[in-house]
Coordinates of C-alpha atoms in Angstrom, one line a residue:
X1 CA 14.2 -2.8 25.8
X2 CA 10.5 -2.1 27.0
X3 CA 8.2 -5.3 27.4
X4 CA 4.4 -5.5 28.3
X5 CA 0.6 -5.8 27.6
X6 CA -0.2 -2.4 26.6
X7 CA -3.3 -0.6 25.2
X8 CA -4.0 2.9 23.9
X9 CA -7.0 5.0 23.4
X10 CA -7.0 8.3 21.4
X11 CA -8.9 10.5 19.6
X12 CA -7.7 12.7 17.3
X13 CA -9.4 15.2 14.8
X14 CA -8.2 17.8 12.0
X15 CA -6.1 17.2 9.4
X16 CA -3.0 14.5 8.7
X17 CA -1.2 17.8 8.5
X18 CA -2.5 19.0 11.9
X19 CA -4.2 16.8 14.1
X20 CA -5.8 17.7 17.4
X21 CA -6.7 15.4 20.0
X22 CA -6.0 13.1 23.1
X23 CA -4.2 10.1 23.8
X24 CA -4.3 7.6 27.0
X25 CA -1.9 4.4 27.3
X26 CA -1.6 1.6 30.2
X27 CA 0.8 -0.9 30.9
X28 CA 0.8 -4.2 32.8
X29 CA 4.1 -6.4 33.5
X30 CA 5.8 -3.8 32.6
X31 CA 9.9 -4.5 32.0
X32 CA 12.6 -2.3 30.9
X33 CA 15.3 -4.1 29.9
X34 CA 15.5 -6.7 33.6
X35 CA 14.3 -4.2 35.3
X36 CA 10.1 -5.1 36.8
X37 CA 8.2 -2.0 36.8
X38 CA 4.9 -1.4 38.3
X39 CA 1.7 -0.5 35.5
X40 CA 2.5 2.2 33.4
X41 CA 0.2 5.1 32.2
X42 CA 0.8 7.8 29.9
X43 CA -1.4 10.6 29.2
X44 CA -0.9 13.2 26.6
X45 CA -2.5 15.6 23.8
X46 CA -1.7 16.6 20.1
X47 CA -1.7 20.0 19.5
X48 CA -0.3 22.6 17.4
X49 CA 1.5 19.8 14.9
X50 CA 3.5 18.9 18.5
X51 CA 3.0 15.8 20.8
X52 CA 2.6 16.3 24.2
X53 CA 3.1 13.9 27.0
X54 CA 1.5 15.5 30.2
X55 CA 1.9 12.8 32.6
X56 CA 4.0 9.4 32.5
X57 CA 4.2 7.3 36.4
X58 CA 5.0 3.8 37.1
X59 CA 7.6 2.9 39.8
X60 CA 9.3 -0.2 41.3
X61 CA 6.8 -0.7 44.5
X62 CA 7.5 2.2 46.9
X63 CA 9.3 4.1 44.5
X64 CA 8.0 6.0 41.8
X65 CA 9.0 7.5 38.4
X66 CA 7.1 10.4 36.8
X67 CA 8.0 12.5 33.3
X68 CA 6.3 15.1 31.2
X69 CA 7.6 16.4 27.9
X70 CA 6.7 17.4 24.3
X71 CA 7.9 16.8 20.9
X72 CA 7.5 18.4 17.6
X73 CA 6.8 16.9 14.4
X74 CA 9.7 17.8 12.4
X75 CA 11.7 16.8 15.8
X76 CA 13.3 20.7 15.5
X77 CA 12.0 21.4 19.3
X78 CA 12.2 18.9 22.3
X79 CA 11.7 18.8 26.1
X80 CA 11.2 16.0 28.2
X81 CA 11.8 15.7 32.1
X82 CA 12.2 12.1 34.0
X83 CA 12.3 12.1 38.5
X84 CA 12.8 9.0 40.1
X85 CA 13.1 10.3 43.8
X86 CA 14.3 7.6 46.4
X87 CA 13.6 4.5 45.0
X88 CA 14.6 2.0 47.8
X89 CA 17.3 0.1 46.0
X90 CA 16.5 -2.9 47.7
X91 CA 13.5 -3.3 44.6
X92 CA 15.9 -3.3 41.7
X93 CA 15.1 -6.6 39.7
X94 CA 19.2 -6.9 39.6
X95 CA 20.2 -7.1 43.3
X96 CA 16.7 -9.3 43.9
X97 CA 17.1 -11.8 41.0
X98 CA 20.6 -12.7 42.8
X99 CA 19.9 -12.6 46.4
X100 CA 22.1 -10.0 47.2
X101 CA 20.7 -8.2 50.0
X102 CA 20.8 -4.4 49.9
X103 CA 19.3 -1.1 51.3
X104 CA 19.9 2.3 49.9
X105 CA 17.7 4.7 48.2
X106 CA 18.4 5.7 44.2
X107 CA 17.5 8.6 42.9
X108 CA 17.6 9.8 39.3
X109 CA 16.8 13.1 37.6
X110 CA 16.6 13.6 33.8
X111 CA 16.4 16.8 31.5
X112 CA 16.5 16.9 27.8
X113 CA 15.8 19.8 25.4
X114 CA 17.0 21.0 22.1
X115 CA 16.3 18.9 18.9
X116 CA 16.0 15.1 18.0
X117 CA 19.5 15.6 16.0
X118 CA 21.1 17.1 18.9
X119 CA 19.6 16.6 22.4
X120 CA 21.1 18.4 25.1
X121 CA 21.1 16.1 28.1
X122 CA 21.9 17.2 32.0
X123 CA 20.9 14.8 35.3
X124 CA 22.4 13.8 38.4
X125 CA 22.1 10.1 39.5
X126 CA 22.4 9.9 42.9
X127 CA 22.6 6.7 45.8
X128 CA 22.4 7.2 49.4
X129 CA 23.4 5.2 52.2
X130 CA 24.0 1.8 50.0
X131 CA 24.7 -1.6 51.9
X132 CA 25.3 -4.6 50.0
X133 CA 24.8 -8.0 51.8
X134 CA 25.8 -5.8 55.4
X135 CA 28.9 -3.7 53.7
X136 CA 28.4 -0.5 53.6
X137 CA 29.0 1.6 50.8
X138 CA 27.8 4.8 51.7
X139 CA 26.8 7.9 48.8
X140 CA 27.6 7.8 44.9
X141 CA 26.9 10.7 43.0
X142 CA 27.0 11.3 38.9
X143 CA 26.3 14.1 36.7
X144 CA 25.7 14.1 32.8
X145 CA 25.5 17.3 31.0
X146 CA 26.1 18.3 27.7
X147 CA 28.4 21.2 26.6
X148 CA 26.2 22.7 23.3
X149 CA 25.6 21.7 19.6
X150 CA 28.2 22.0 17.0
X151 CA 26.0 22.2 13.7
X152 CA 22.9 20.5 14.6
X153 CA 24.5 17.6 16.7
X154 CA 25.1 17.7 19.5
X155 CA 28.4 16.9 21.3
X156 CA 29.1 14.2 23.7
X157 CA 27.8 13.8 27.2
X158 CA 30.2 14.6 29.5
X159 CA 30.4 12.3 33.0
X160 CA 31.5 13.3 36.3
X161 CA 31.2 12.2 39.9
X162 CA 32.7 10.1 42.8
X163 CA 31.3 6.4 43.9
X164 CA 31.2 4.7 47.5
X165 CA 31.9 8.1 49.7
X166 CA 34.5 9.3 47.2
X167 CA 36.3 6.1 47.3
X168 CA 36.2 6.0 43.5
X169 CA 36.2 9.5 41.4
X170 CA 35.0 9.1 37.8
X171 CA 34.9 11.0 34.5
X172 CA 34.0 10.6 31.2
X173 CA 32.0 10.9 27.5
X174 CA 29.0 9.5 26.6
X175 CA 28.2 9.7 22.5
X176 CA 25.0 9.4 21.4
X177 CA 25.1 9.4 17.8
X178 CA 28.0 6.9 18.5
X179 CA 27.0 5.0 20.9
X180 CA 29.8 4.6 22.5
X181 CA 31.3 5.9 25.9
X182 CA 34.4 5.6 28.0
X183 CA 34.8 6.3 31.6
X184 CA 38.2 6.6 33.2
X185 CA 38.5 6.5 37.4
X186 CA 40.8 6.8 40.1
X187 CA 40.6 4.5 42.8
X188 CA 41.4 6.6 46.3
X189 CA 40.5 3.8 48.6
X190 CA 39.2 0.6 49.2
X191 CA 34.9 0.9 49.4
X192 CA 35.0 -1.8 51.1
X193 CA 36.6 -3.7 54.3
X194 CA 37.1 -7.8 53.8
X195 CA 36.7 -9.7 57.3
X196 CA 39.7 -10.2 59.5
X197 CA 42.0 -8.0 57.5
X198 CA 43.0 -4.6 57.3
X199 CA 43.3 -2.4 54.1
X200 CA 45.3 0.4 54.5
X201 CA 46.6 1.0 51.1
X202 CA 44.1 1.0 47.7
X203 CA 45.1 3.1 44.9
X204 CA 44.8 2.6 41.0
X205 CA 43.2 3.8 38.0
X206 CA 40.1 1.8 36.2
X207 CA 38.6 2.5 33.0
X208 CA 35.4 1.3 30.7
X209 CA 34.3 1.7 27.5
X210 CA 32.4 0.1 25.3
X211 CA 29.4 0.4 22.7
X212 CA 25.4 1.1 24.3
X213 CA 23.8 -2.4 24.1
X214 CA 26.7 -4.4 22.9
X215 CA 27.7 -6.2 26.5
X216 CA 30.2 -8.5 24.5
X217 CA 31.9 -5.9 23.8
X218 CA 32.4 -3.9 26.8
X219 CA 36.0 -3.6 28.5
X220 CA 36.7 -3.0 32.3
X221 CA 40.4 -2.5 33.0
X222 CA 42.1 -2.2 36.5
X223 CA 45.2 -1.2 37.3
X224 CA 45.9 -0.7 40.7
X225 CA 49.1 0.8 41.8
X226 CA 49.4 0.3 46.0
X227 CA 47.9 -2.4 47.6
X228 CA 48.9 -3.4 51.3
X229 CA 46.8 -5.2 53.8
X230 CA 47.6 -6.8 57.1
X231 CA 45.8 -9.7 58.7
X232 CA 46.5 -10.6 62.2
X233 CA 50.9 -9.8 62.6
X234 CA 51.5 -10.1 59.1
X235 CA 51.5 -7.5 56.1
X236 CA 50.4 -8.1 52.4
X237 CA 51.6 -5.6 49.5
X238 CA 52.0 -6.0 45.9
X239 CA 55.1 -6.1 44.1
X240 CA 54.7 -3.9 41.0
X241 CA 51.1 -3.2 39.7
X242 CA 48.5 -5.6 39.6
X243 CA 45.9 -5.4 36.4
X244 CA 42.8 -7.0 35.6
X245 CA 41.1 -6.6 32.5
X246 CA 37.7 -7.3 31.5
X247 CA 36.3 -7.9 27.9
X248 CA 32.6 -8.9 28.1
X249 CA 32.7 -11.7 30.4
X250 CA 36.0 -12.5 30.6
X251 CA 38.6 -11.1 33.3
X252 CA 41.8 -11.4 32.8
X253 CA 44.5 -11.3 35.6
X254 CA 48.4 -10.5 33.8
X255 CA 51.0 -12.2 36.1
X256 CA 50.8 -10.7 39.8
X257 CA 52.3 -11.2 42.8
X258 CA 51.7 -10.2 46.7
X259 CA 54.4 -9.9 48.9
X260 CA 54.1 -11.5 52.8
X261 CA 56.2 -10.1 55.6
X262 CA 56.7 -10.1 59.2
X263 CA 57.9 -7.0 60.6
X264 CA 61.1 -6.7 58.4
X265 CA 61.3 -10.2 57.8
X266 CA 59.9 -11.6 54.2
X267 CA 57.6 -14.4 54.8
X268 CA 56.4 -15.3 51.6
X269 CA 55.0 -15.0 48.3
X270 CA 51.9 -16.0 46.1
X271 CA 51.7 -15.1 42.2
X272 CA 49.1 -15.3 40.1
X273 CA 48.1 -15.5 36.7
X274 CA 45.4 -16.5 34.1
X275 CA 41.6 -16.2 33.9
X276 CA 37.6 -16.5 34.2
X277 CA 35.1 -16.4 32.1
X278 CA 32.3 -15.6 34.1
X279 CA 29.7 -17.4 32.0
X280 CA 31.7 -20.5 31.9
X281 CA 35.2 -21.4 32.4
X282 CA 38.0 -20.9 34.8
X283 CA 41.8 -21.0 34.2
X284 CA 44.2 -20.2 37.1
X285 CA 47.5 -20.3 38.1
X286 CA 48.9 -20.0 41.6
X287 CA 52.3 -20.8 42.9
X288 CA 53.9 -19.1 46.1
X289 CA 54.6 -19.4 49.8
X290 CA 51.8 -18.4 52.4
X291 CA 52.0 -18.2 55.9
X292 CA 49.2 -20.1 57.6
X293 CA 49.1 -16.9 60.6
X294 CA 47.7 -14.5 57.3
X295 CA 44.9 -16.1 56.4
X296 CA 41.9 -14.6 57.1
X297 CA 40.7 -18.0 59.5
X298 CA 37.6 -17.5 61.6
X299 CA 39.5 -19.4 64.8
X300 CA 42.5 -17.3 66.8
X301 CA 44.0 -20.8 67.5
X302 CA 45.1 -21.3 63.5
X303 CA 45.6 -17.4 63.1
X304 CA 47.9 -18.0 66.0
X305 CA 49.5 -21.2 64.8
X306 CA 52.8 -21.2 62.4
X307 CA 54.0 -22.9 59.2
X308 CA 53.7 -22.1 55.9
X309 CA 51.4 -23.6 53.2
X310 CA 53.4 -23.8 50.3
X311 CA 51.4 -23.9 46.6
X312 CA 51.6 -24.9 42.8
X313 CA 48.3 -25.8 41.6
X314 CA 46.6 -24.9 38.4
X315 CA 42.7 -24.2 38.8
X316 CA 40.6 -25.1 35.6
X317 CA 37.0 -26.4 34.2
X318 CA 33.7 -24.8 35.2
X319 CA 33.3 -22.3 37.7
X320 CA 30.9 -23.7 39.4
X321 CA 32.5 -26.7 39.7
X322 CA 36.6 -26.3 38.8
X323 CA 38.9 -28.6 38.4
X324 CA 42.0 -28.3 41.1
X325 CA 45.7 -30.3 39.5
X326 CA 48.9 -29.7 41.5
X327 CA 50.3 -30.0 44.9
X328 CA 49.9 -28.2 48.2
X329 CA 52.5 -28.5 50.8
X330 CA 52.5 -28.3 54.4
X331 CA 55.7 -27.0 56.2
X332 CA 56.2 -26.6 59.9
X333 CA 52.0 -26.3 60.5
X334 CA 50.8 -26.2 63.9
X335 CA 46.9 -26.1 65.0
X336 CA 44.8 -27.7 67.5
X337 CA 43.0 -30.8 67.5
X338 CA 38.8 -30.3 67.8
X339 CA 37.5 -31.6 70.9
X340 CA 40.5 -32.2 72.9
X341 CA 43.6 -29.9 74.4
X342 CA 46.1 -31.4 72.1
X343 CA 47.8 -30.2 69.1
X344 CA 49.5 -31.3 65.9
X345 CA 52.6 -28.8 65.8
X346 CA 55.4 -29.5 63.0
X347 CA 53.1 -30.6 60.5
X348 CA 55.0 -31.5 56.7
X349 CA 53.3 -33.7 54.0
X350 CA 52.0 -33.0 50.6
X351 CA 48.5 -32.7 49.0
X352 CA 48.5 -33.6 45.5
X353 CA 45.7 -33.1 43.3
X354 CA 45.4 -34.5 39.8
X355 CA 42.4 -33.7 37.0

């Protein structure tokens, strides 16, 4: 996962069985994995049938990473230490390459002693103050540790911590030797507020897991259990859970539905069901009953209009560039007409769409 131009110098005396010398290495266009690092240099020494790294820095631009550690031949004795203190977030290759804008500083400690067959690992990644094109996120915190050996390996590496100001707690097992890990989470709250509308219920559980460099194979699952909003007089809740499932780049949405009402009065529904395939494809279904007054419309004359906006319509093809078959309905609409004082009120037809 670690690109570049690199060079090394050393020099090194003794014996094959017990070397002795120095080592120095540089790095330019430096990448690990997507990530753009600034030049790398390692310096180090080979003593005493161990290697010994006594300095390692590179960095992201204003943020800088630094480790020291040592390693013995026969991989029986191990110690390496990584700090990445407040790197601004904003200079992660991931959030750049996609325009997102963000702010935030990341920072990332890691400890590792014991043996090559069984490491023990403890850190703490840690993310203050995140905003994510102007929504704020606020703190995430994660701790890895490992519990001990159990003959010479070492047991998994146990996760812990809470995301977005304890919106989301986490917890989970990292194995090494397996490479595998799952991460269950409860979801408390939503970590984030959509415009125009109100979130006042967000519960659920979520859980990955999945196999260290195999992306394909990775699966995200959602469930969440409570989920009301209101936008402008009306109120949105589910009726029974809604899940989404993930498996590489696929998510999955199993047949949903959100409830609209007015006061005590029902004013609607809209179910949904099918899928996207974030590298390619789309494939949804929606059919329900909206009222126009919900929807999260940037002018108060529409969010104060009436009528419903009735839908059966299948969306499919590309995601970039779907495909839209099926019929929209207009019942009973009202809004006004731009540039004048006038407005259409009792507005019925139908909109249909073929592909």
């Amino acid at each position: 996962p670690l690109a570049g131009a690199f060079s090394l110098e050393a020099e090194v005396t003794g014996t094959l069985h017990d070397p002795r010398g120095t080592y120095r290495m540089t790095g330019k266009d430096v990448r690990f994995r997507d990530q753009e690092l600034t030049p790398l240099h390692l310096a180090g020494r080979i003593e005493r049938r161990t290697l010994y790294l006594d300095r390692l820095t590179t960095g992201t631009g204003e943020g800088k990473i630094e480790g020291r550690g040592e390693i013995a031949f026969d991989g029986r004795d191990l110690a390496f230490h990584l700090l990445a203190p407040r790197i601004p977030v904003a200079e992660l290759t991931r959030f750049a390459a996609r325009e997102i804008e963000a702010s935030g500083l990341l920072s990332l400690e890691l400890h590792a002693t014991g043996s090559v067959t069984a490491p023990l690992v403890s850190g703490r990644l840690r993310i203050e103050g995140l905003e994510l094109d102007e929504q704020t996120l606020g703190d995430s915190e994660l701790d890895l540790e490992t519990a001990g050996d159990e003959g010479g390996r070492a047991t998994p590496i146990t996760i812990a911590g809470h995301l977005f100001d304890r919106a989301i707690s986490l917890s989970g097992k990292l194995d090494l030797a397996a490479r595998r890990y799952r991460v269950t989470g409860r979801i408390e709250r939503a970590p984030i507020s959509p415009a125009r509308m109100r979130i006042e219920r967000f519960r659920g559980e979520m859980t990955i897991e999945g196999k260290l460099g195999d992306r394909g194979g990775r699966r995200i699952g959602v469930a969440f259990s409570e989920l009301r909003l209101s936008a402008n007089r009306f109120r949105i809740e589910n009726r029974g859970a809604i899940r989404l499932d993930m498996r590489g780049e696929v998510l999955s949405v199993a047949a949903c539905e959100l409830a609209f009402a007015e006061g005590d009065r029902a004013a609607g529904a809209l179910r949904v069901t099918g899928g996207i395939d974030l590298g390619g494809e789309i494939d949804l279904l929606l059919r329900g009953e909206i009222p126009v007054a919900s929807l999260p419309l940037s002018s108060p004359d529409f969010r104060a209009g009436g009528g419903f906006i009735e839908v059966d319509a299948l969306v499919a093809g590309e995601r970039r560039r779907p495909h839209l078959a099926g019929s929209v309905r207009l019942r009973g609409v009202a809004f006004p007409i731009p540039g004048t004082r006038q407005r259409l009120h009792d507005l019925d037809g139908v909109i249909a769409f073929f592909s």
